[in-house]
mmCIF file of C-alpha atoms in Angstrom:
data_model
loop_
_atom_site.group_PDB
_atom_site.id
_atom_site.type_symbol
_atom_site.label_atom_id
_atom_site.label_comp_id
_atom_site.label_asym_id
_atom_site.label_seq_id
_atom_site.Cartn_x
_atom_site.Cartn_y
_atom_site.Cartn_z
ATOM 1 C CA UNK T 13 0.039 -0.030 0.023
ATOM 2 C CA UNK T 14 2.766 2.382 0.889
ATOM 3 C CA UNK T 15 4.715 1.677 -2.248
ATOM 4 C CA UNK T 16 1.565 2.123 -4.375
ATOM 5 C CA UNK T 17 0.885 5.493 -2.785
ATOM 6 C CA UNK T 18 4.337 6.781 -3.429
ATOM 7 C CA UNK T 19 4.232 5.667 -6.946
ATOM 8 C CA UNK T 20 1.003 7.506 -7.707
ATOM 9 C CA UNK T 21 2.469 10.707 -6.312
ATOM 10 C CA UNK T 22 5.634 10.370 -8.444
ATOM 11 C CA UNK T 23 3.546 9.369 -11.512
ATOM 12 C CA UNK T 24 1.442 12.574 -11.029
ATOM 13 C CA UNK T 25 4.308 14.949 -10.974
ATOM 14 C CA UNK T 26 6.765 13.256 -13.493
ATOM 15 C CA UNK T 27 5.050 14.358 -16.799
ATOM 16 C CA UNK T 28 4.829 18.092 -15.787
ATOM 17 C CA UNK T 29 8.408 18.059 -14.643
ATOM 18 C CA UNK T 30 9.560 16.287 -17.660
ATOM 19 C CA UNK T 31 7.856 18.781 -20.020
ATOM 20 C CA UNK T 32 9.300 21.805 -18.152
ATOM 21 C CA UNK T 33 12.773 20.143 -18.231
ATOM 22 C CA UNK T 34 12.587 19.501 -21.874
ATOM 23 C CA UNK T 35 11.337 23.003 -22.608
ATOM 24 C CA UNK T 36 14.349 24.468 -20.822
ATOM 25 C CA UNK T 37 16.828 21.934 -22.248
ATOM 26 C CA UNK T 38 15.638 22.139 -25.956
ATOM 27 C CA UNK T 39 14.267 25.605 -26.258
ATOM 28 C CA UNK T 40 15.126 28.216 -23.534
ATOM 29 C CA UNK T 41 18.773 27.277 -22.858
ATOM 30 C CA UNK T 42 21.260 28.836 -25.275
ATOM 31 C CA UNK T 43 23.589 27.068 -27.640
ATOM 32 C CA UNK T 44 27.167 26.703 -26.694
ATOM 33 C CA UNK T 45 29.557 29.185 -28.281
ATOM 34 C CA UNK T 46 31.741 26.372 -29.534
ATOM 35 C CA UNK T 47 29.492 23.274 -29.906
ATOM 36 C CA UNK T 48 26.399 25.009 -30.946
ATOM 37 C CA UNK T 49 23.118 23.066 -30.722
ATOM 38 C CA UNK T 50 25.046 19.760 -30.098
ATOM 39 C CA UNK T 51 25.569 20.823 -26.454
ATOM 40 C CA UNK T 52 21.941 19.973 -25.771
ATOM 41 C CA UNK T 53 22.971 16.356 -25.744
ATOM 42 C CA UNK T 54 24.591 17.139 -22.446
ATOM 43 C CA UNK T 55 21.144 17.444 -20.843
ATOM 44 C CA UNK T 56 20.608 13.595 -21.249
ATOM 45 C CA UNK T 57 24.198 12.417 -21.199
ATOM 46 C CA UNK T 58 25.426 14.014 -18.000
ATOM 47 C CA UNK T 59 22.401 13.181 -15.768
ATOM 48 C CA UNK T 60 22.371 9.609 -17.192
ATOM 49 C CA UNK T 61 26.015 9.219 -16.301
ATOM 50 C CA UNK T 62 25.465 10.586 -12.776
ATOM 51 C CA UNK T 63 22.545 8.169 -12.142
ATOM 52 C CA UNK T 64 24.554 5.184 -13.579
ATOM 53 C CA UNK T 65 27.324 5.993 -10.934
ATOM 54 C CA UNK T 66 24.817 6.696 -8.187
ATOM 55 C CA UNK T 67 22.942 3.352 -8.681
ATOM 56 C CA UNK T 68 26.175 1.423 -8.544
ATOM 57 C CA UNK T 69 27.286 3.280 -5.371
ATOM 58 C CA UNK T 70 23.969 2.455 -3.640
ATOM 59 C CA UNK T 71 24.366 -1.214 -4.865
ATOM 60 C CA UNK T 72 27.907 -1.232 -3.446
ATOM 61 C CA UNK T 73 26.671 -0.007 0.039
ATOM 62 C CA UNK T 74 23.872 -2.624 -0.117
ATOM 63 C CA UNK T 75 26.219 -5.381 -1.089
ATOM 64 C CA UNK T 76 28.566 -4.629 1.810
ATOM 65 C CA UNK T 77 25.655 -4.476 4.164
ATOM 66 C CA UNK T 78 24.145 -7.697 2.745
ATOM 67 C CA UNK T 79 27.589 -9.428 2.944
ATOM 68 C CA UNK T 80 28.159 -8.432 6.532
ATOM 69 C CA UNK T 81 24.694 -8.590 8.123
ATOM 70 C CA UNK T 82 22.860 -10.970 5.676
ATOM 71 C CA UNK T 83 19.896 -8.674 5.262
ATOM 72 C CA UNK T 84 17.854 -10.197 2.413
ATOM 73 C CA UNK T 85 16.062 -6.893 1.491
ATOM 74 C CA UNK T 86 19.359 -5.317 0.655
ATOM 75 C CA UNK T 87 19.842 -7.980 -2.096
ATOM 76 C CA UNK T 88 16.267 -7.153 -3.352
ATOM 77 C CA UNK T 89 17.178 -3.481 -3.587
ATOM 78 C CA UNK T 90 20.181 -4.433 -5.639
ATOM 79 C CA UNK T 91 18.156 -6.607 -8.037
ATOM 80 C CA UNK T 92 15.764 -3.709 -8.410
ATOM 81 C CA UNK T 93 18.450 -1.151 -9.112
ATOM 82 C CA UNK T 94 20.623 -3.080 -11.488
ATOM 83 C CA UNK T 95 18.368 -2.729 -14.621
ATOM 84 C CA UNK T 96 18.104 0.884 -13.963
ATOM 85 C CA UNK T 97 21.801 1.337 -13.674
ATOM 86 C CA UNK T 98 22.344 -0.638 -16.807
ATOM 87 C CA UNK T 99 19.710 1.494 -18.619
ATOM 88 C CA UNK T 100 21.346 4.681 -17.667
ATOM 89 C CA UNK T 101 24.844 3.446 -18.263
ATOM 90 C CA UNK T 102 23.895 2.442 -21.786
ATOM 91 C CA UNK T 103 22.138 5.796 -22.300
ATOM 92 C CA UNK T 104 25.355 7.658 -21.173
ATOM 93 C CA UNK T 105 27.451 5.670 -23.539
ATOM 94 C CA UNK T 106 25.105 6.112 -26.534
ATOM 95 C CA UNK T 107 24.511 9.774 -26.006
ATOM 96 C CA UNK T 108 28.301 10.270 -25.400
ATOM 97 C CA UNK T 109 28.971 8.500 -28.720
ATOM 98 C CA UNK T 110 26.437 10.800 -30.481
ATOM 99 C CA UNK T 111 27.961 13.876 -28.815
ATOM 100 C CA UNK T 112 31.396 12.799 -29.827
ATOM 101 C CA UNK T 113 30.716 12.755 -33.529
ATOM 102 C CA UNK T 114 30.485 16.490 -33.874
ATOM 103 C CA UNK T 115 32.950 17.449 -31.153
ATOM 104 C CA UNK T 116 35.613 14.676 -31.498
ATOM 105 C CA UNK T 117 34.990 13.847 -35.151
ATOM 106 C CA UNK T 118 34.326 10.209 -34.433
ATOM 107 C CA UNK T 119 31.461 8.094 -32.907
ATOM 108 C CA UNK T 120 33.825 5.936 -30.714
ATOM 109 C CA UNK T 121 37.298 6.734 -29.421
ATOM 110 C CA UNK T 122 39.661 4.847 -27.114
ATOM 111 C CA UNK T 123 38.988 7.427 -24.368
ATOM 112 C CA UNK T 124 39.526 6.636 -20.718
ATOM 113 C CA UNK T 125 36.159 7.803 -19.592
ATOM 114 C CA UNK T 126 34.388 5.869 -22.375
ATOM 115 C CA UNK T 127 36.293 2.685 -21.570
ATOM 116 C CA UNK T 128 35.665 2.857 -17.862
ATOM 117 C CA UNK T 129 31.972 3.362 -18.623
ATOM 118 C CA UNK T 130 31.848 0.275 -20.709
ATOM 119 C CA UNK T 131 33.500 -1.593 -17.811
ATOM 120 C CA UNK T 132 30.766 -0.312 -15.621
ATOM 121 C CA UNK T 133 28.211 -1.615 -18.040
ATOM 122 C CA UNK T 134 29.969 -5.049 -18.007
ATOM 123 C CA UNK T 135 29.660 -5.303 -14.261
ATOM 124 C CA UNK T 136 25.944 -4.444 -14.314
ATOM 125 C CA UNK T 137 25.372 -7.146 -16.924
ATOM 126 C CA UNK T 138 27.377 -9.672 -14.908
ATOM 127 C CA UNK T 139 25.306 -8.935 -11.771
ATOM 128 C CA UNK T 140 22.103 -9.313 -13.764
ATOM 129 C CA UNK T 141 23.270 -12.601 -15.371
ATOM 130 C CA UNK T 142 24.318 -14.072 -11.931
ATOM 131 C CA UNK T 143 20.999 -13.221 -10.269
ATOM 132 C CA UNK T 144 19.004 -14.478 -13.268
ATOM 133 C CA UNK T 145 20.769 -17.697 -14.151
ATOM 134 C CA UNK T 146 22.077 -19.014 -10.789
ATOM 135 C CA UNK T 147 19.079 -20.649 -9.132
ATOM 136 C CA UNK T 148 20.598 -21.218 -5.676
ATOM 137 C CA UNK T 149 19.656 -17.983 -3.835
ATOM 138 C CA UNK T 150 22.507 -18.177 -1.318
ATOM 139 C CA UNK T 151 25.124 -18.693 -4.140
ATOM 140 C CA UNK T 152 23.581 -15.919 -6.278
ATOM 141 C CA UNK T 153 23.442 -13.559 -3.298
ATOM 142 C CA UNK T 154 27.155 -14.182 -2.506
ATOM 143 C CA UNK T 155 28.481 -14.080 -6.062
ATOM 144 C CA UNK T 156 26.569 -10.988 -6.988
ATOM 145 C CA UNK T 157 27.814 -9.213 -3.872
ATOM 146 C CA UNK T 158 31.378 -10.048 -4.787
ATOM 147 C CA UNK T 159 30.827 -8.779 -8.225
ATOM 148 C CA UNK T 160 29.565 -5.365 -7.109
ATOM 149 C CA UNK T 161 32.372 -4.982 -4.561
ATOM 150 C CA UNK T 162 34.971 -5.923 -7.168
ATOM 151 C CA UNK T 163 33.484 -3.665 -9.727
ATOM 152 C CA UNK T 164 33.621 -0.643 -7.285
ATOM 153 C CA UNK T 165 37.310 -0.358 -8.156
ATOM 154 C CA UNK T 166 36.121 1.144 -11.344
ATOM 155 C CA UNK T 167 34.180 4.086 -9.686
ATOM 156 C CA UNK T 168 37.102 6.284 -8.901
ATOM 157 C CA UNK T 169 38.528 5.396 -12.288
ATOM 158 C CA UNK T 170 35.447 6.858 -13.869
ATOM 159 C CA UNK T 171 35.401 9.931 -11.760
ATOM 160 C CA UNK T 172 39.086 10.837 -12.080
ATOM 161 C CA UNK T 173 39.927 9.409 -15.547
ATOM 162 C CA UNK T 174 39.841 12.910 -17.136
ATOM 163 C CA UNK T 175 42.350 14.175 -14.453
ATOM 164 C CA UNK T 176 44.579 11.195 -14.390
ATOM 165 C CA UNK T 177 45.089 10.776 -18.086
ATOM 166 C CA UNK T 178 45.162 13.025 -21.131
ATOM 167 C CA UNK T 179 41.739 12.207 -22.649
ATOM 168 C CA UNK T 180 39.356 13.681 -25.298
ATOM 169 C CA UNK T 181 36.696 13.992 -22.712
ATOM 170 C CA UNK T 182 36.434 17.339 -21.055
ATOM 171 C CA UNK T 183 37.155 17.739 -17.310
ATOM 172 C CA UNK T 184 34.215 18.112 -14.768
ATOM 173 C CA UNK T 185 32.338 21.340 -15.012
ATOM 174 C CA UNK T 186 30.425 20.668 -11.786
ATOM 175 C CA UNK T 187 32.099 19.559 -8.527
ATOM 176 C CA UNK T 188 30.496 18.805 -5.251
ATOM 177 C CA UNK T 189 33.621 20.348 -3.527
ATOM 178 C CA UNK T 190 35.122 22.958 -5.943
ATOM 179 C CA UNK T 191 34.284 25.454 -8.445
ATOM 180 C CA UNK T 192 31.229 25.136 -10.758
ATOM 181 C CA UNK T 193 32.324 26.313 -14.121
ATOM 182 C CA UNK T 194 28.977 25.816 -16.081
ATOM 183 C CA UNK T 195 26.866 28.871 -16.719
ATOM 184 C CA UNK T 196 23.590 29.278 -14.758
ATOM 185 C CA UNK T 197 21.626 29.286 -18.155
ATOM 186 C CA UNK T 198 22.799 25.629 -18.617
ATOM 187 C CA UNK T 199 22.950 24.574 -14.991
ATOM 188 C CA UNK T 200 19.194 25.017 -14.512
ATOM 189 C CA UNK T 201 17.999 22.763 -17.342
ATOM 190 C CA UNK T 202 20.689 20.251 -16.394
ATOM 191 C CA UNK T 203 19.288 20.170 -12.866
ATOM 192 C CA UNK T 204 15.727 19.861 -14.066
ATOM 193 C CA UNK T 205 16.550 17.034 -16.363
ATOM 194 C CA UNK T 206 18.357 15.273 -13.503
ATOM 195 C CA UNK T 207 15.286 15.678 -11.321
ATOM 196 C CA UNK T 208 12.995 14.271 -14.060
ATOM 197 C CA UNK T 209 15.333 11.243 -14.470
ATOM 198 C CA UNK T 210 15.527 10.628 -10.729
ATOM 199 C CA UNK T 211 11.660 10.591 -10.535
ATOM 200 C CA UNK T 212 11.651 8.163 -13.471
ATOM 201 C CA UNK T 213 14.185 5.896 -11.690
ATOM 202 C CA UNK T 214 12.169 6.097 -8.427
ATOM 203 C CA UNK T 215 9.003 4.835 -10.319
ATOM 204 C CA UNK T 216 10.902 2.000 -12.088
ATOM 205 C CA UNK T 217 12.565 0.982 -8.798
ATOM 206 C CA UNK T 218 9.272 0.925 -6.822
ATOM 207 C CA UNK T 219 7.680 -1.272 -9.453
ATOM 208 C CA UNK T 220 10.712 -3.574 -9.658
ATOM 209 C CA UNK T 221 11.015 -3.697 -5.832
ATOM 210 C CA UNK T 222 7.365 -4.533 -5.352
ATOM 211 C CA UNK T 223 7.655 -7.377 -7.966
ATOM 212 C CA UNK T 224 10.711 -8.766 -6.162
ATOM 213 C CA UNK T 225 8.954 -8.695 -2.804
ATOM 214 C CA UNK T 226 5.965 -10.565 -4.182
ATOM 215 C CA UNK T 227 8.284 -13.212 -5.541
#
C-alpha cells in the first residue's frame, strides 16, 4: 500500500516536470559558443552518467551490508536497481557517442572515460546474469555481492579518469567540492533533467522492488 501511494504521487508529478525540463533543455537554454546546438545532448548524457554511478554506489553499500549483516532486503534492492543502472549506463555511452561525433570527429574513441563506462556496463550485466541464471539464492546472493564489490574499483577510475590521463573527454564542470564552471543558463535545465530522470528511476525502482517482494 505504501509503495503504491508513493508511486501514484511520483507518477502525477513526473510528466509536468519532464515537460518543463525538456522545454528548458531544448528551447530556452542557449547554444554553446563552440559546440552550438550539439551541447543539448549534455542534458541527457550528464544526468544519465550521474545516475549510472549513483545506482552502482548504492548497490555497493547494499552489497557490503548484505555481505556483513545478511539482510535479504538489501539483495532485493540491488536486484531492483541493477536494470536501472544498466539502462542509464547504456544511455550515457550512446549519447556520449552521439555527442562525440560533432565534437571529436568520431563516434567511438579509445577514451579513458568511455572505456571505464563500458567496464561499468559489464559489471551491471554480470550482476544481472548471476541473479538471473544461478538458481541457488545463497550462491547468487554471495557471487553478486562479490561482483559489485569488485566492480567498485572502477568508480574512482570513472570519476578521475579525465584528471589522471590526457583524454578527449572534457574535465568536470560541476564539482560537489570545488568550483562550478558551467553557466547558470545551462545549469538550471541540467538540474531539471536530473530531477526528471530521478523521478523516473524512483518509479521504475518501486515497481521492480514490489515485484521482487511478491516473488
